[in-house]
CSV table of C-alpha atoms in Angstrom, one decimal:
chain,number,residue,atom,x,y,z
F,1,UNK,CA,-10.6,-1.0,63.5
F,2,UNK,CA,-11.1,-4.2,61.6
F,3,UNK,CA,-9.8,-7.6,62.9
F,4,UNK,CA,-7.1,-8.1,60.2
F,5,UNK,CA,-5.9,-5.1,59.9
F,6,UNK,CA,-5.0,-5.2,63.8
F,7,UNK,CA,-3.4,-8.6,63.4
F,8,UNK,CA,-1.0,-7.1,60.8
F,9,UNK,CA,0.4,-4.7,63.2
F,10,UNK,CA,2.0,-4.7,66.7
F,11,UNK,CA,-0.7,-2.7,69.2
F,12,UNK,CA,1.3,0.1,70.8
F,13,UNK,CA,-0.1,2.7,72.6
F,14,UNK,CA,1.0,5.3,69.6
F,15,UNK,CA,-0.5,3.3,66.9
F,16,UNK,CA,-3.8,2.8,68.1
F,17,UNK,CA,-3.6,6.9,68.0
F,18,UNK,CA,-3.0,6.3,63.8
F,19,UNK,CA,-5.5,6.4,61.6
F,20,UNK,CA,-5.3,2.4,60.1
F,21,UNK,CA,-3.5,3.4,56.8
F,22,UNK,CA,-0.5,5.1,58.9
F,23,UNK,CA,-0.4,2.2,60.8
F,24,UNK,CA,0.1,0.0,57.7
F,25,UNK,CA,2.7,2.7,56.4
F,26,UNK,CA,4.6,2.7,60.3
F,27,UNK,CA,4.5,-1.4,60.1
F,28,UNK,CA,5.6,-1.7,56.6
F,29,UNK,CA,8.6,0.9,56.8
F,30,UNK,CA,9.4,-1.4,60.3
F,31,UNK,CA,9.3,-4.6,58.4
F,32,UNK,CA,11.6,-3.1,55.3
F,33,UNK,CA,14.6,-2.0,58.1
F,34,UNK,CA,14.0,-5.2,60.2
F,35,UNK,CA,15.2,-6.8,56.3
F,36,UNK,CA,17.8,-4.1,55.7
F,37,UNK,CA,19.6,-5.0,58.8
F,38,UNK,CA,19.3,-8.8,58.6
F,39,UNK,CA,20.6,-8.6,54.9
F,40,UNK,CA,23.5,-5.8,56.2
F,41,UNK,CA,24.5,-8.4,58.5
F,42,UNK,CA,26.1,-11.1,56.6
F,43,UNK,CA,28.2,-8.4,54.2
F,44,UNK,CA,29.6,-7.0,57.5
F,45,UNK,CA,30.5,-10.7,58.7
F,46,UNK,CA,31.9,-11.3,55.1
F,47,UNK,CA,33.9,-8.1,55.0
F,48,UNK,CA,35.2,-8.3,58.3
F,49,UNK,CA,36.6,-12.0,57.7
F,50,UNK,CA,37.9,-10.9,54.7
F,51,UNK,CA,39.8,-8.3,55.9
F,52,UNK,CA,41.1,-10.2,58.9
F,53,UNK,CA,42.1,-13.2,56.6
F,54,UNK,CA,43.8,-11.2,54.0
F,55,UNK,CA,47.0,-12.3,52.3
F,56,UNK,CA,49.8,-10.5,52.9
F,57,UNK,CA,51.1,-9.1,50.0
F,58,UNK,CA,55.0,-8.9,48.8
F,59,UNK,CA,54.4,-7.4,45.1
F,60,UNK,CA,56.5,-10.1,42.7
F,61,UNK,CA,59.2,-11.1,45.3
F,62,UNK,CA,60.1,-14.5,47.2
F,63,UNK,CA,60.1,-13.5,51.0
F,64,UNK,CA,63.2,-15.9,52.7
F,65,UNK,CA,64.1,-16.4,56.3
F,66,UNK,CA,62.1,-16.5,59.6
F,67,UNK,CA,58.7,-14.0,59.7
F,68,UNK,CA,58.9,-12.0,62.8
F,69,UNK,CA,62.1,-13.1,63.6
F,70,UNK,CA,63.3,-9.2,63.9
F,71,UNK,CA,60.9,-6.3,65.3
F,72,UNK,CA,60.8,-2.5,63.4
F,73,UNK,CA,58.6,0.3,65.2
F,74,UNK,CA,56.8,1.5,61.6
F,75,UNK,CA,55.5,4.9,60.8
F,76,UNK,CA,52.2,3.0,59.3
F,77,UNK,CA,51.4,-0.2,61.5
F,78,UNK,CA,51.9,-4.1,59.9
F,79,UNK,CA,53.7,-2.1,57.2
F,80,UNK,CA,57.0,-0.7,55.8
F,81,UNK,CA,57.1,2.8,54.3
F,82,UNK,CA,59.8,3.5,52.1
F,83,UNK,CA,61.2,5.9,49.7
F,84,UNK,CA,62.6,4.6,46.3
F,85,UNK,CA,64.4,7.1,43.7
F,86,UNK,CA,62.0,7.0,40.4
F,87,UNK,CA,63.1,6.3,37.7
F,88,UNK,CA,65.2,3.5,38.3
F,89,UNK,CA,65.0,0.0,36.4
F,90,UNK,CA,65.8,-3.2,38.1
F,91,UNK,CA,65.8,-1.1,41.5
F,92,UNK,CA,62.7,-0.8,41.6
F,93,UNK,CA,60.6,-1.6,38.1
F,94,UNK,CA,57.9,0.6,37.4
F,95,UNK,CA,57.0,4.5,36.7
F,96,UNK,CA,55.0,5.7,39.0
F,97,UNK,CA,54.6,4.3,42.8
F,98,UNK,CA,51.1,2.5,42.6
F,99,UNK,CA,52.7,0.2,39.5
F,100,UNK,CA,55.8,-1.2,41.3
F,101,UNK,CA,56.1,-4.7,42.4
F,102,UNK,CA,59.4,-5.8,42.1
F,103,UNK,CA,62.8,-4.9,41.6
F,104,UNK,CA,66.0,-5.1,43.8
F,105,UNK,CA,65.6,-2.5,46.4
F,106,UNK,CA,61.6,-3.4,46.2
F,107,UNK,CA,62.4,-6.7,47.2
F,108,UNK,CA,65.0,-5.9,49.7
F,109,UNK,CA,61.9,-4.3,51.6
F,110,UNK,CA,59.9,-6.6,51.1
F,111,UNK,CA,62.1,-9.2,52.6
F,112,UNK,CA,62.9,-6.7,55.3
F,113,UNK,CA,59.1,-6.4,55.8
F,114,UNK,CA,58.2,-10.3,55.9
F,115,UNK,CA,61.0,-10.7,58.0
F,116,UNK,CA,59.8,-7.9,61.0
F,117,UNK,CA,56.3,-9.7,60.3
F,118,UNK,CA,55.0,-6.7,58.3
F,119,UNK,CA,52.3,-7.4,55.9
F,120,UNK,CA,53.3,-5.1,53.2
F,121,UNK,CA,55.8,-2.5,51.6
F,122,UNK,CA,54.4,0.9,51.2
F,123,UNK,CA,56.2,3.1,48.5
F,124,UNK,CA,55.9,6.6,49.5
F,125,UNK,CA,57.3,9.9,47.5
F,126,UNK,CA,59.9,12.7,49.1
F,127,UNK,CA,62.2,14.4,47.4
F,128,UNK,CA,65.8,13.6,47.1
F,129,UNK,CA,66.6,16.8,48.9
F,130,UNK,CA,64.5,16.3,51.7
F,131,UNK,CA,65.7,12.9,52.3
F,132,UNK,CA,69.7,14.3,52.4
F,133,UNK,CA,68.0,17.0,55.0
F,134,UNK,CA,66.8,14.3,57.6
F,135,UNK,CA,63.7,16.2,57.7
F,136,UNK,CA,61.2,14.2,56.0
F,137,UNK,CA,58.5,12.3,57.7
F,138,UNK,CA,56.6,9.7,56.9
F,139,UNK,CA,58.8,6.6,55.5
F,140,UNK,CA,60.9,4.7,57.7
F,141,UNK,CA,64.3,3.7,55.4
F,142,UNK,CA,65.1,5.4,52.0
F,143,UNK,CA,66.4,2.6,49.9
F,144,UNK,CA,67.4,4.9,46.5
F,145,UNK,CA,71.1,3.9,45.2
F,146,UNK,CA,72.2,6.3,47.6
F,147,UNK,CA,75.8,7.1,48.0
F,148,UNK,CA,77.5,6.8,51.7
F,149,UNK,CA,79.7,10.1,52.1
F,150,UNK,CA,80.8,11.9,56.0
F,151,UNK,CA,79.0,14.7,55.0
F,152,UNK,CA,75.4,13.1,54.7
F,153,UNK,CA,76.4,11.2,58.0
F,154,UNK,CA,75.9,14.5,59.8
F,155,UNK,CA,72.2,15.0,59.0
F,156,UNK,CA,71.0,11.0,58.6
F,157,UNK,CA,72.3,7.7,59.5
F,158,UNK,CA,72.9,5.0,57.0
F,159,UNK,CA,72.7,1.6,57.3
F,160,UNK,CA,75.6,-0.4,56.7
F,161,UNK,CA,76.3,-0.5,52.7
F,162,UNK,CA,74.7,-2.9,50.6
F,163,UNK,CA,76.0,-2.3,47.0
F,164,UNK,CA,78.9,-1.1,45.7
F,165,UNK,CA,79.0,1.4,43.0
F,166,UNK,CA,80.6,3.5,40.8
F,167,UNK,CA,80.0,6.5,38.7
F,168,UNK,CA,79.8,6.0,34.8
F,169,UNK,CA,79.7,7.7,31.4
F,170,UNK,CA,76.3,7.3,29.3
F,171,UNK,CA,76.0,8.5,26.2
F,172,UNK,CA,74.4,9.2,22.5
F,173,UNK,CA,75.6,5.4,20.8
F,174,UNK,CA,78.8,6.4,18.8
F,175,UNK,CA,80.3,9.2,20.7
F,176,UNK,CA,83.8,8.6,20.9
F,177,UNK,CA,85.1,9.3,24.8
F,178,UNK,CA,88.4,8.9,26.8
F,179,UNK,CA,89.9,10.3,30.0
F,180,UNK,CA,90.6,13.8,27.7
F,181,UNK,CA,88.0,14.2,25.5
F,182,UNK,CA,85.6,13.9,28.0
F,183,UNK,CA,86.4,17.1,29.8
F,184,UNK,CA,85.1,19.1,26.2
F,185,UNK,CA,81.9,17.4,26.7
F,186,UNK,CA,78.5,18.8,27.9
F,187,UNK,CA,78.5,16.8,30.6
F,188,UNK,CA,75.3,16.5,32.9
F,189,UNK,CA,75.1,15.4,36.9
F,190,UNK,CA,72.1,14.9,39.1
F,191,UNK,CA,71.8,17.7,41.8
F,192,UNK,CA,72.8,16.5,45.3
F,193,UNK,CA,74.8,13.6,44.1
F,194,UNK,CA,78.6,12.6,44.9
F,195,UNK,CA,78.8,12.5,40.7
F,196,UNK,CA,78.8,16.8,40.4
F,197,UNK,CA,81.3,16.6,43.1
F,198,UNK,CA,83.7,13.9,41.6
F,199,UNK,CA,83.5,15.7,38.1
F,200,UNK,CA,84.1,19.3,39.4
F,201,UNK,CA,87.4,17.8,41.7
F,202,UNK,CA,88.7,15.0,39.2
F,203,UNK,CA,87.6,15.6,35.9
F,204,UNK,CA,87.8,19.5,35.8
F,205,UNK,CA,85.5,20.0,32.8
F,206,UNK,CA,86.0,23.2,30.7
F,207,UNK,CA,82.0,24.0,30.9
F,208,UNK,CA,80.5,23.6,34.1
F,209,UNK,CA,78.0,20.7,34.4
F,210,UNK,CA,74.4,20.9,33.7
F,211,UNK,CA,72.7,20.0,37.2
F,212,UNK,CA,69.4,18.4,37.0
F,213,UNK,CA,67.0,17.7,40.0
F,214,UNK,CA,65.5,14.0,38.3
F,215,UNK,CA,67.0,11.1,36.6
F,216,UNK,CA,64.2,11.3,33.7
F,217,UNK,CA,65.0,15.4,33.0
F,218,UNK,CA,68.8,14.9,32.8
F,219,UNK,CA,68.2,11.5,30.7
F,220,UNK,CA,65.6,14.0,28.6
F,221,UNK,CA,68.7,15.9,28.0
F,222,UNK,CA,70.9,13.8,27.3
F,223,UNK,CA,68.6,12.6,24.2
F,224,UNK,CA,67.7,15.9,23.3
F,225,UNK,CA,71.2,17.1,22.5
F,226,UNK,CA,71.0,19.4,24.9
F,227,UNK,CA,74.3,17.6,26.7
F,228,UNK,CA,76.5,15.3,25.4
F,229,UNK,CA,77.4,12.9,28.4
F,230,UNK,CA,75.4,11.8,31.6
F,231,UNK,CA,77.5,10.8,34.6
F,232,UNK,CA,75.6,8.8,37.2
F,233,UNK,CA,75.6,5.7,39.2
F,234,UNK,CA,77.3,2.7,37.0
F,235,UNK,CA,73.9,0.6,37.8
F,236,UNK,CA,71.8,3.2,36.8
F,237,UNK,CA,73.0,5.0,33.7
F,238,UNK,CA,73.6,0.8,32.1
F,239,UNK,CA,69.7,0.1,33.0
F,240,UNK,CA,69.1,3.0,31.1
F,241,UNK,CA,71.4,2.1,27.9
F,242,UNK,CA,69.6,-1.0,28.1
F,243,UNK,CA,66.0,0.6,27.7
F,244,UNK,CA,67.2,2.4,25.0
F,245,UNK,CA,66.9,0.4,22.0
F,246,UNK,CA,70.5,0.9,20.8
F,247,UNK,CA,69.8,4.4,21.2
F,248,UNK,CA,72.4,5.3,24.3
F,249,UNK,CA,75.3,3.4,25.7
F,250,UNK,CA,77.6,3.2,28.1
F,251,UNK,CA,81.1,3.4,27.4
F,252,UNK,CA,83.4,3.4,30.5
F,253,UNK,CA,83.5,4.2,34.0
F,254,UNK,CA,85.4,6.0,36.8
F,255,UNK,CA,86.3,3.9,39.7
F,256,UNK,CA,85.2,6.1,42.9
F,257,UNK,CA,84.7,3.2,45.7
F,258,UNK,CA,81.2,4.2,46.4
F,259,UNK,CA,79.0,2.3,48.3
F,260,UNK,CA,75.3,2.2,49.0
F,261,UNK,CA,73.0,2.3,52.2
F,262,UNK,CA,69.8,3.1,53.2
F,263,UNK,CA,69.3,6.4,55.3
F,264,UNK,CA,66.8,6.7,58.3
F,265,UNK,CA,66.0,9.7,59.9
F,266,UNK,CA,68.3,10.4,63.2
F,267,UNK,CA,65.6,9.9,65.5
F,268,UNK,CA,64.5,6.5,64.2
F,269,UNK,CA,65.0,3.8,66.4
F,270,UNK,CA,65.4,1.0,63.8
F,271,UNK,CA,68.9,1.4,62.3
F,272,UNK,CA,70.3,-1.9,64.6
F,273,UNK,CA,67.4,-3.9,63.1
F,274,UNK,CA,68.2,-2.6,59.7
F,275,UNK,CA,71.6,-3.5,59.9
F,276,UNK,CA,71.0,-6.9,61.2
F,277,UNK,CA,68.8,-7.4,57.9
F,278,UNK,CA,71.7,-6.4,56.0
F,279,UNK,CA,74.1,-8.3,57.3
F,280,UNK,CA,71.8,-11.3,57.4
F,281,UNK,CA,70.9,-10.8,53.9
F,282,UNK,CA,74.9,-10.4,52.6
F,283,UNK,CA,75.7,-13.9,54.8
F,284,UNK,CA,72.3,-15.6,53.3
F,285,UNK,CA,72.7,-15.2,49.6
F,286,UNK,CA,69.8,-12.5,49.9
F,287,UNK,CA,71.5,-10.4,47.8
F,288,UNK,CA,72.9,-12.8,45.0
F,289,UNK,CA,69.2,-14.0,44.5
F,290,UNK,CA,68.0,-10.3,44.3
F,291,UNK,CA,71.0,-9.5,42.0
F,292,UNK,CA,70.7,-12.8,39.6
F,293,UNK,CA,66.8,-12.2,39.5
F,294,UNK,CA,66.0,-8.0,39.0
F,295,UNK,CA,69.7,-6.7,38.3
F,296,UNK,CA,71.6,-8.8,35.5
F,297,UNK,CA,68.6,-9.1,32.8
F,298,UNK,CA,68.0,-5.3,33.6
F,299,UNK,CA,71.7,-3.7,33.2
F,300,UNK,CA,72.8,-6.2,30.1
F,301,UNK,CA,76.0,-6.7,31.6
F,302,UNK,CA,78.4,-6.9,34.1
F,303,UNK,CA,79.4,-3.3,35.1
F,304,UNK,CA,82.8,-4.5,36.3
F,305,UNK,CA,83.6,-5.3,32.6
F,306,UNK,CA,83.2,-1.7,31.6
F,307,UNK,CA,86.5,0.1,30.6
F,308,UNK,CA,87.8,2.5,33.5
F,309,UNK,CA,88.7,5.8,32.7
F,310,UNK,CA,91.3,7.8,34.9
F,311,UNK,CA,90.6,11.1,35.9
């Protein structure tokens, strides 16, 4: 075998058994994985240092208080899973869960989240029925403008209540209602809610409601012609009118002394620390920041102005 060619290459018992042009080959191959690795290298150092270094990330919202100051035990470690109810403007301000970022109940997490020294808010989809059933897994508060009643108590615990709310009338802009008309109307309800059972026991309609499973269907409806009044959360059904272009409004409401919390499944061992954040947040001004900033350009107006109707 010739001088140079034995220079180029590392003896070895095996190689000296290769004819010289598989040696080249066997050295070559060597030399290009001996680069491969050195260049594989640095991207792993990169990647690992910019995954350790990575900026927490709280959508749109301003993240108040002491980080780590409370501790949650989370379904998805260094973050907090929860549930919204979609659609709903200025709760939580997008269509579809990849796309939201902000809103009140969003940023509510996300406060809750910085302030149990969670990195991030996870937005997770279950069905408003299997939230009521204290079934579902996966999410660890359901923060979706739900209504506090003794009966849901039995399946789920709720926080303490964080918004109060009542139930009002939406409807085609123009349509003329009061506390009699009203109960000739189509009138439409979402399924599950306190609304069907307030209508059915106070307002006594002639035609039963139309019960729809999502806000957008029954909104859908109400457009359509298909029904001539949506009754739903006050909040709700005035971020709507809003959206509407003149299209829809809201023209009274039905004092019911409703109030909102977030439900956690009975087993979960975080409701103390989720009341804590509540109360913290009502004695902080938490709330009135997250109110001025997602809710009062959203709805258009104050809901306590709206007329109220008697049943």
């Amino acid at each position: 075998m010739p001088l140079g060619r034995r220079s180029f290459i590392q003896p070895s018992a095996s190689l000296e058994q290769e004819p010289p042009m598989k040696q080249l080959e066997i050295s070559r191959a060597g030399a290009a994985v001996s680069r491969l690795r050195s260049a594989l290298v640095p991207l792993v150092l990169i990647a690992s240092a910019a995954t350790a270094s990575a900026a927490p990330d709280y959508g749109n919202c301003e993240v108040t208080g002491e980080k780590g100051s409370v501790k949650l035990t989370t379904v998805v470690p260094g973050a907090l899973s929860v549930r919204p109810a979609l659609p709903a403007p200025g709760w939580w301000n997008g269509d579809s869960l990849d796309t939201i970022k902000d809103g009140f109940e969003y940023c509510m997490a996300a406060n809750m989240a910085y302030r149990a020294g969670l990195d991030r808010v996870i937005v997770v989809s279950r069905s408003f029925a299997q939230i009521l059933t204290g079934q579902a897994q996966g999410f660890d508060i359901a923060l979706s403008e739900i209504t506090i009643t003794e009966e849901r108590k039995k399946v789920v615990n709720f926080t303490e209540p964080y918004f109060d709310s009542d139930q009002a009338v939406l409807v085609k802009t123009g349509t003329k209602v009061d506390s009699e008309s009203i109960r000739k109307l189509r009138l439409a309800a979402r399924q599950g809610s306190t609304t069907l059972q307030y209508v059915m026991e106070n307002i006594k309609p002639v035609e039963h409601p139309k019960v729809y499973a999502e806000n957008s269907a029954m909104y859908a409806a109400l457009a359509a012609g298909q029904v001539d009044a949506v009754l739903y959360d006050t909040p709700n059904v005035l971020a709507r009118a809003k959206q509407s272009n003149g299209m829809l409004e809201v023209v009274g409401r039905y004092h019911t002394g409703e109030q909102w919390g977030g439900i956690v499944n009975k087993d979960s061992p975080n409701l103390p620390v989720f009341n804590k954040l509540i109360a913290d947040f009502k004695k902080d001004g938490t709330f009135e920041r997250l109110a001025a900033k997602w809710l009062s350009p959203t709805l258009g107006m104050d809901p306590s102005k709206l007329p109220v109707l008697k049943p």
